[in-house]
C-alpha cells in the first residue's frame, strides 16, 4: 500500500514539473513575441532631407548666391518701361516744331513765341519756356557755364533726354502774390545737341505734387528730336 502511494506521489510531482515547465515555455514565447513586436513598431531613424525650396544655385561671380527660382526681366518688361518714359507717338500727344528741335506735347498745348502754354484759353497756364539756344563754347565741359549760372540750385542732376546728354537745376524762390507769401519752384533743363545747348525752364503748377509733374515733363523732353 505504501508503495502505491509513493508511486502516485511521484507521478503527481512529475505532472507538476511538466506543467510548470510548459508555463515557463509559454511565458518565454510571449515575451519573445512582445519584444519582436516592440522592435518592429519602432520607427527607423532617418536623416532630415534638405528642402528643395531652400536650394540655391551658385552663379555669376564667385561667391554670389542667387535663388534657384530667380527670374530674369523679360523683353516685354523692358518695352513697357521704355514706352512709358517718353511721349513720342503716345496717345493724346502730337509732335510740335520749336525751331531747331521738336517735342511731342499734349495736343491741347499751344506755343506762342518761345513759351509753351497748357491750352488756348484766355488765361492759360504757362508750362515751360525756351529760355535760350546757346552755341557750345567749351566742348570739354559744355555745362560748366550753367553750373556757375545756377550755382544756387537746390539740386543738380545729370541725365539723358532721348539720346542727348543733359543737366537739370532745381531752383526755388520766395514770391508774394495776393497778400500771400510762398515758394515758386522752377526746373531748368540744359540739353546738349551736336553744336548747341537747349535751355528749357519748366514751371510746375503750385499746390500740386512737383515730383509727379517733373516726371511727366521729363517724358516730354525724352521725345526731343533735332
PDB file of C-alpha atoms in Angstrom:
ATOM      1  CA  UNK A   1       0.000   0.000   0.000  1.00  0.00           C
ATOM      2  CA  UNK A   2       2.780   2.425   0.893  1.00  0.00           C
ATOM      3  CA  UNK A   3       4.474   1.567  -2.384  1.00  0.00           C
ATOM      4  CA  UNK A   4       1.390   2.509  -4.364  1.00  0.00           C
ATOM      5  CA  UNK A   5       1.093   5.807  -2.528  1.00  0.00           C
ATOM      6  CA  UNK A   6       4.753   6.563  -3.280  1.00  0.00           C
ATOM      7  CA  UNK A   7       4.222   5.871  -6.976  1.00  0.00           C
ATOM      8  CA  UNK A   8       1.175   8.139  -7.035  1.00  0.00           C
ATOM      9  CA  UNK A   9       3.129  10.950  -5.310  1.00  0.00           C
ATOM     10  CA  UNK A  10       5.993  10.565  -7.811  1.00  0.00           C
ATOM     11  CA  UNK A  11       3.542  10.762 -10.722  1.00  0.00           C
ATOM     12  CA  UNK A  12       1.874  13.861  -9.250  1.00  0.00           C
ATOM     13  CA  UNK A  13       5.282  15.544  -8.820  1.00  0.00           C
ATOM     14  CA  UNK A  14       6.212  14.726 -12.409  1.00  0.00           C
ATOM     15  CA  UNK A  15       2.938  16.157 -13.681  1.00  0.00           C
ATOM     16  CA  UNK A  16       3.545  19.305 -11.620  1.00  0.00           C
ATOM     17  CA  UNK A  17       7.029  19.743 -13.017  1.00  0.00           C
ATOM     18  CA  UNK A  18       5.742  19.222 -16.540  1.00  0.00           C
ATOM     19  CA  UNK A  19       3.023  21.848 -16.090  1.00  0.00           C
ATOM     20  CA  UNK A  20       5.479  24.315 -14.604  1.00  0.00           C
ATOM     21  CA  UNK A  21       7.870  23.747 -17.490  1.00  0.00           C
ATOM     22  CA  UNK A  22       5.077  24.330 -20.025  1.00  0.00           C
ATOM     23  CA  UNK A  23       4.068  27.579 -18.312  1.00  0.00           C
ATOM     24  CA  UNK A  24       7.663  28.776 -18.394  1.00  0.00           C
ATOM     25  CA  UNK A  25       7.962  27.997 -22.089  1.00  0.00           C
ATOM     26  CA  UNK A  26       4.706  29.848 -22.849  1.00  0.00           C
ATOM     27  CA  UNK A  27       5.965  32.844 -20.867  1.00  0.00           C
ATOM     28  CA  UNK A  28       9.242  32.851 -22.778  1.00  0.00           C
ATOM     29  CA  UNK A  29       7.409  32.680 -26.127  1.00  0.00           C
ATOM     30  CA  UNK A  30       5.073  35.504 -25.072  1.00  0.00           C
ATOM     31  CA  UNK A  31       7.958  37.704 -24.002  1.00  0.00           C
ATOM     32  CA  UNK A  32       9.797  36.944 -27.221  1.00  0.00           C
ATOM     33  CA  UNK A  33       6.782  37.858 -29.344  1.00  0.00           C
ATOM     34  CA  UNK A  34       6.248  41.050 -27.370  1.00  0.00           C
ATOM     35  CA  UNK A  35       9.871  42.003 -27.812  1.00  0.00           C
ATOM     36  CA  UNK A  36       9.658  41.292 -31.528  1.00  0.00           C
ATOM     37  CA  UNK A  37       6.510  43.435 -31.876  1.00  0.00           C
ATOM     38  CA  UNK A  38       8.159  46.282 -29.983  1.00  0.00           C
ATOM     39  CA  UNK A  39      11.192  46.083 -32.252  1.00  0.00           C
ATOM     40  CA  UNK A  40       9.056  46.179 -35.400  1.00  0.00           C
ATOM     41  CA  UNK A  41       6.914  49.098 -34.215  1.00  0.00           C
ATOM     42  CA  UNK A  42       9.902  51.350 -33.550  1.00  0.00           C
ATOM     43  CA  UNK A  43      10.408  53.860 -36.438  1.00  0.00           C
ATOM     44  CA  UNK A  44      13.621  53.810 -38.347  1.00  0.00           C
ATOM     45  CA  UNK A  45      15.725  56.916 -37.661  1.00  0.00           C
ATOM     46  CA  UNK A  46      16.397  58.890 -40.865  1.00  0.00           C
ATOM     47  CA  UNK A  47      18.481  61.943 -41.579  1.00  0.00           C
ATOM     48  CA  UNK A  48      16.376  65.033 -42.474  1.00  0.00           C
ATOM     49  CA  UNK A  49      16.307  65.729 -46.189  1.00  0.00           C
ATOM     50  CA  UNK A  50      17.174  69.162 -47.422  1.00  0.00           C
ATOM     51  CA  UNK A  51      14.142  71.118 -48.609  1.00  0.00           C
ATOM     52  CA  UNK A  52      14.100  71.700 -52.347  1.00  0.00           C
ATOM     53  CA  UNK A  53      12.611  75.160 -51.858  1.00  0.00           C
ATOM     54  CA  UNK A  54      15.749  76.244 -49.992  1.00  0.00           C
ATOM     55  CA  UNK A  55      18.170  75.034 -52.645  1.00  0.00           C
ATOM     56  CA  UNK A  56      20.453  77.720 -54.068  1.00  0.00           C
ATOM     57  CA  UNK A  57      22.267  77.918 -57.353  1.00  0.00           C
ATOM     58  CA  UNK A  58      25.745  79.424 -57.448  1.00  0.00           C
ATOM     59  CA  UNK A  59      26.082  81.605 -60.493  1.00  0.00           C
ATOM     60  CA  UNK A  60      27.695  84.764 -61.752  1.00  0.00           C
ATOM     61  CA  UNK A  61      30.735  85.944 -59.853  1.00  0.00           C
ATOM     62  CA  UNK A  62      32.460  83.683 -57.422  1.00  0.00           C
ATOM     63  CA  UNK A  63      30.744  83.627 -54.062  1.00  0.00           C
ATOM     64  CA  UNK A  64      27.449  85.161 -55.274  1.00  0.00           C
ATOM     65  CA  UNK A  65      24.294  83.217 -54.473  1.00  0.00           C
ATOM     66  CA  UNK A  66      21.015  83.547 -56.267  1.00  0.00           C
ATOM     67  CA  UNK A  67      17.718  81.721 -55.529  1.00  0.00           C
ATOM     68  CA  UNK A  68      17.079  78.905 -57.963  1.00  0.00           C
ATOM     69  CA  UNK A  69      13.683  80.385 -58.809  1.00  0.00           C
ATOM     70  CA  UNK A  70      15.137  83.813 -59.699  1.00  0.00           C
ATOM     71  CA  UNK A  71      13.550  85.341 -62.792  1.00  0.00           C
ATOM     72  CA  UNK A  72      15.272  87.381 -65.430  1.00  0.00           C
ATOM     73  CA  UNK A  73      13.393  90.509 -66.613  1.00  0.00           C
ATOM     74  CA  UNK A  74      11.556  89.813 -69.827  1.00  0.00           C
ATOM     75  CA  UNK A  75      11.742  91.784 -73.047  1.00  0.00           C
ATOM     76  CA  UNK A  76       8.115  92.771 -72.501  1.00  0.00           C
ATOM     77  CA  UNK A  77       9.015  94.434 -69.189  1.00  0.00           C
ATOM     78  CA  UNK A  78      11.719  96.429 -70.970  1.00  0.00           C
ATOM     79  CA  UNK A  79       9.261  97.571 -73.642  1.00  0.00           C
ATOM     80  CA  UNK A  80       6.728  98.710 -71.058  1.00  0.00           C
ATOM     81  CA  UNK A  81       9.393 100.701 -69.237  1.00  0.00           C
ATOM     82  CA  UNK A  82      10.672 102.287 -72.430  1.00  0.00           C
ATOM     83  CA  UNK A  83       7.220 103.190 -73.792  1.00  0.00           C
ATOM     84  CA  UNK A  84       6.182 104.849 -70.527  1.00  0.00           C
ATOM     85  CA  UNK A  85       9.319 107.043 -70.398  1.00  0.00           C
ATOM     86  CA  UNK A  86       8.574 109.095 -73.494  1.00  0.00           C
ATOM     87  CA  UNK A  87       5.568 110.833 -75.058  1.00  0.00           C
ATOM     88  CA  UNK A  88       6.868 110.031 -78.543  1.00  0.00           C
ATOM     89  CA  UNK A  89       3.821 108.813 -80.557  1.00  0.00           C
ATOM     90  CA  UNK A  90       1.829 108.431 -77.324  1.00  0.00           C
ATOM     91  CA  UNK A  91      -1.988 108.854 -77.462  1.00  0.00           C
ATOM     92  CA  UNK A  92      -3.064 112.419 -76.728  1.00  0.00           C
ATOM     93  CA  UNK A  93       0.283 113.895 -77.859  1.00  0.00           C
ATOM     94  CA  UNK A  94       1.445 115.370 -81.145  1.00  0.00           C
ATOM     95  CA  UNK A  95       4.831 116.430 -82.458  1.00  0.00           C
ATOM     96  CA  UNK A  96       5.288 120.199 -82.457  1.00  0.00           C
ATOM     97  CA  UNK A  97       8.077 122.197 -84.048  1.00  0.00           C
ATOM     98  CA  UNK A  98      10.000 124.609 -81.808  1.00  0.00           C
ATOM     99  CA  UNK A  99      12.583 125.802 -84.303  1.00  0.00           C
ATOM    100  CA  UNK A 100      15.815 123.808 -84.075  1.00  0.00           C
ATOM    101  CA  UNK A 101      14.064 120.883 -82.396  1.00  0.00           C
ATOM    102  CA  UNK A 102      10.663 119.304 -81.826  1.00  0.00           C
ATOM    103  CA  UNK A 103       8.804 117.825 -78.861  1.00  0.00           C
ATOM    104  CA  UNK A 104       5.773 115.585 -78.506  1.00  0.00           C
ATOM    105  CA  UNK A 105       3.466 117.844 -76.475  1.00  0.00           C
ATOM    106  CA  UNK A 106      -0.145 117.415 -75.299  1.00  0.00           C
ATOM    107  CA  UNK A 107      -2.469 118.035 -78.227  1.00  0.00           C
ATOM    108  CA  UNK A 108      -4.200 120.951 -76.447  1.00  0.00           C
ATOM    109  CA  UNK A 109      -0.958 122.792 -75.726  1.00  0.00           C
ATOM    110  CA  UNK A 110      -0.140 125.996 -77.577  1.00  0.00           C
ATOM    111  CA  UNK A 111       3.223 127.513 -78.489  1.00  0.00           C
ATOM    112  CA  UNK A 112       3.488 131.296 -78.688  1.00  0.00           C
ATOM    113  CA  UNK A 113       6.901 132.707 -79.404  1.00  0.00           C
ATOM    114  CA  UNK A 114       9.186 130.744 -77.035  1.00  0.00           C
ATOM    115  CA  UNK A 115       6.525 129.813 -74.434  1.00  0.00           C
ATOM    116  CA  UNK A 116       4.530 126.588 -74.141  1.00  0.00           C
ATOM    117  CA  UNK A 117       1.022 127.112 -72.739  1.00  0.00           C
ATOM    118  CA  UNK A 118      -1.354 124.465 -71.437  1.00  0.00           C
ATOM    119  CA  UNK A 119      -4.140 125.422 -73.882  1.00  0.00           C
ATOM    120  CA  UNK A 120      -5.556 128.362 -75.835  1.00  0.00           C
ATOM    121  CA  UNK A 121      -7.865 129.635 -73.090  1.00  0.00           C
ATOM    122  CA  UNK A 122      -7.991 133.325 -72.146  1.00  0.00           C
ATOM    123  CA  UNK A 123      -5.619 132.893 -69.181  1.00  0.00           C
ATOM    124  CA  UNK A 124      -3.692 129.718 -69.937  1.00  0.00           C
ATOM    125  CA  UNK A 125      -1.130 128.261 -67.556  1.00  0.00           C
ATOM    126  CA  UNK A 126       2.490 128.629 -68.674  1.00  0.00           C
ATOM    127  CA  UNK A 127       4.071 125.159 -68.724  1.00  0.00           C
ATOM    128  CA  UNK A 128       7.578 125.903 -69.962  1.00  0.00           C
ATOM    129  CA  UNK A 129       9.734 128.427 -71.733  1.00  0.00           C
ATOM    130  CA  UNK A 130      12.555 128.019 -74.239  1.00  0.00           C
ATOM    131  CA  UNK A 131      14.990 130.197 -72.308  1.00  0.00           C
ATOM    132  CA  UNK A 132      17.828 130.151 -74.832  1.00  0.00           C
ATOM    133  CA  UNK A 133      19.656 128.198 -77.507  1.00  0.00           C
ATOM    134  CA  UNK A 134      23.380 128.630 -76.887  1.00  0.00           C
ATOM    135  CA  UNK A 135      26.337 127.662 -79.023  1.00  0.00           C
ATOM    136  CA  UNK A 136      28.681 125.316 -77.157  1.00  0.00           C
ATOM    137  CA  UNK A 137      31.855 127.247 -76.357  1.00  0.00           C
ATOM    138  CA  UNK A 138      33.651 124.607 -74.285  1.00  0.00           C
ATOM    139  CA  UNK A 139      33.254 121.152 -75.796  1.00  0.00           C
ATOM    140  CA  UNK A 140      35.220 119.562 -72.927  1.00  0.00           C
ATOM    141  CA  UNK A 141      32.822 120.957 -70.277  1.00  0.00           C
ATOM    142  CA  UNK A 142      29.658 122.082 -72.088  1.00  0.00           C
ATOM    143  CA  UNK A 143      27.660 122.526 -68.859  1.00  0.00           C
ATOM    144  CA  UNK A 144      30.279 124.418 -66.840  1.00  0.00           C
ATOM    145  CA  UNK A 145      28.767 127.816 -67.629  1.00  0.00           C
ATOM    146  CA  UNK A 146      25.349 126.639 -66.362  1.00  0.00           C
ATOM    147  CA  UNK A 147      26.861 125.199 -63.195  1.00  0.00           C
ATOM    148  CA  UNK A 148      28.061 128.724 -62.434  1.00  0.00           C
ATOM    149  CA  UNK A 149      24.862 130.452 -63.565  1.00  0.00           C
ATOM    150  CA  UNK A 150      22.661 128.219 -61.397  1.00  0.00           C
ATOM    151  CA  UNK A 151      25.082 127.772 -58.511  1.00  0.00           C
ATOM    152  CA  UNK A 152      22.240 128.477 -56.052  1.00  0.00           C
ATOM    153  CA  UNK A 153      20.229 125.466 -57.260  1.00  0.00           C
ATOM    154  CA  UNK A 154      18.644 123.289 -54.598  1.00  0.00           C
ATOM    155  CA  UNK A 155      19.501 120.191 -56.585  1.00  0.00           C
ATOM    156  CA  UNK A 156      21.594 119.445 -59.700  1.00  0.00           C
ATOM    157  CA  UNK A 157      21.192 116.223 -61.681  1.00  0.00           C
ATOM    158  CA  UNK A 158      22.959 114.750 -64.689  1.00  0.00           C
ATOM    159  CA  UNK A 159      20.599 112.963 -67.049  1.00  0.00           C
ATOM    160  CA  UNK A 160      19.810 111.960 -70.629  1.00  0.00           C
ATOM    161  CA  UNK A 161      16.825 113.017 -72.712  1.00  0.00           C
ATOM    162  CA  UNK A 162      16.374 110.657 -75.597  1.00  0.00           C
ATOM    163  CA  UNK A 163      19.933 110.102 -76.815  1.00  0.00           C
ATOM    164  CA  UNK A 164      21.145 113.523 -75.684  1.00  0.00           C
ATOM    165  CA  UNK A 165      23.093 114.355 -72.520  1.00  0.00           C
ATOM    166  CA  UNK A 166      21.681 116.952 -70.199  1.00  0.00           C
ATOM    167  CA  UNK A 167      21.588 118.502 -66.749  1.00  0.00           C
ATOM    168  CA  UNK A 168      18.771 119.805 -64.592  1.00  0.00           C
ATOM    169  CA  UNK A 169      18.870 122.543 -61.959  1.00  0.00           C
ATOM    170  CA  UNK A 170      16.067 122.733 -59.380  1.00  0.00           C
ATOM    171  CA  UNK A 171      15.502 126.316 -58.183  1.00  0.00           C
ATOM    172  CA  UNK A 172      13.225 127.728 -55.511  1.00  0.00           C
ATOM    173  CA  UNK A 173      12.474 131.354 -54.735  1.00  0.00           C
ATOM    174  CA  UNK A 174      10.123 133.133 -52.372  1.00  0.00           C
ATOM    175  CA  UNK A 175       7.267 135.016 -54.052  1.00  0.00           C
ATOM    176  CA  UNK A 176       4.354 137.162 -52.854  1.00  0.00           C
ATOM    177  CA  UNK A 177       1.003 137.023 -54.581  1.00  0.00           C
ATOM    178  CA  UNK A 178      -2.364 138.363 -53.420  1.00  0.00           C
ATOM    179  CA  UNK A 179      -1.030 139.174 -49.985  1.00  0.00           C
ATOM    180  CA  UNK A 180       0.255 135.603 -49.584  1.00  0.00           C
ATOM    181  CA  UNK A 181       3.895 134.587 -49.473  1.00  0.00           C
ATOM    182  CA  UNK A 182       5.071 131.216 -50.726  1.00  0.00           C
ATOM    183  CA  UNK A 183       7.718 129.475 -52.786  1.00  0.00           C
ATOM    184  CA  UNK A 184       7.858 129.089 -56.537  1.00  0.00           C
ATOM    185  CA  UNK A 185       9.679 126.056 -57.908  1.00  0.00           C
ATOM    186  CA  UNK A 186      11.294 126.087 -61.330  1.00  0.00           C
ATOM    187  CA  UNK A 187      13.466 123.476 -63.017  1.00  0.00           C
ATOM    188  CA  UNK A 188      15.962 124.483 -65.688  1.00  0.00           C
ATOM    189  CA  UNK A 189      16.917 121.781 -68.201  1.00  0.00           C
ATOM    190  CA  UNK A 190      20.037 122.062 -70.354  1.00  0.00           C
ATOM    191  CA  UNK A 191      20.166 119.590 -73.240  1.00  0.00           C
ATOM    192  CA  UNK A 192      23.243 119.141 -75.411  1.00  0.00           C
ATOM    193  CA  UNK A 193      22.828 118.699 -79.145  1.00  0.00           C
ATOM    194  CA  UNK A 194      25.672 118.490 -81.658  1.00  0.00           C
ATOM    195  CA  UNK A 195      26.628 122.173 -81.508  1.00  0.00           C
ATOM    196  CA  UNK A 196      24.151 123.805 -79.133  1.00  0.00           C
ATOM    197  CA  UNK A 197      22.749 123.715 -75.631  1.00  0.00           C
ATOM    198  CA  UNK A 198      18.950 123.970 -75.462  1.00  0.00           C
ATOM    199  CA  UNK A 199      17.856 125.652 -72.211  1.00  0.00           C
ATOM    200  CA  UNK A 200      14.238 124.962 -71.211  1.00  0.00           C
ATOM    201  CA  UNK A 201      12.675 126.241 -67.975  1.00  0.00           C
ATOM    202  CA  UNK A 202       9.780 124.212 -66.562  1.00  0.00           C
ATOM    203  CA  UNK A 203       7.191 125.787 -64.249  1.00  0.00           C
ATOM    204  CA  UNK A 204       5.429 123.192 -62.060  1.00  0.00           C
ATOM    205  CA  UNK A 205       1.910 124.111 -61.032  1.00  0.00           C
ATOM    206  CA  UNK A 206       1.733 125.311 -57.430  1.00  0.00           C
ATOM    207  CA  UNK A 207      -0.287 123.251 -54.970  1.00  0.00           C
ATOM    208  CA  UNK A 208       0.272 120.033 -56.938  1.00  0.00           C
ATOM    209  CA  UNK A 209       2.984 117.423 -56.392  1.00  0.00           C
ATOM    210  CA  UNK A 210       6.132 118.791 -58.010  1.00  0.00           C
ATOM    211  CA  UNK A 211       7.777 115.365 -58.308  1.00  0.00           C
ATOM    212  CA  UNK A 212       4.910 113.893 -60.348  1.00  0.00           C
ATOM    213  CA  UNK A 213       4.775 116.966 -62.622  1.00  0.00           C
ATOM    214  CA  UNK A 214       8.511 116.770 -63.139  1.00  0.00           C
ATOM    215  CA  UNK A 215       8.307 113.113 -64.183  1.00  0.00           C
ATOM    216  CA  UNK A 216       5.595 113.900 -66.731  1.00  0.00           C
ATOM    217  CA  UNK A 217       7.526 116.819 -68.218  1.00  0.00           C
ATOM    218  CA  UNK A 218      10.719 114.763 -68.494  1.00  0.00           C
ATOM    219  CA  UNK A 219       8.769 112.225 -70.558  1.00  0.00           C
ATOM    220  CA  UNK A 220       8.097 115.093 -72.961  1.00  0.00           C
ATOM    221  CA  UNK A 221      11.794 116.008 -73.004  1.00  0.00           C
ATOM    222  CA  UNK A 222      12.640 112.378 -73.785  1.00  0.00           C
ATOM    223  CA  UNK A 223      10.813 112.849 -77.110  1.00  0.00           C
ATOM    224  CA  UNK A 224      13.158 115.646 -78.241  1.00  0.00           C
ATOM    225  CA  UNK A 225      14.407 115.423 -81.819  1.00  0.00           C
ATOM    226  CA  UNK A 226      16.836 117.730 -83.609  1.00  0.00           C
TER     227      UNK A 226
END
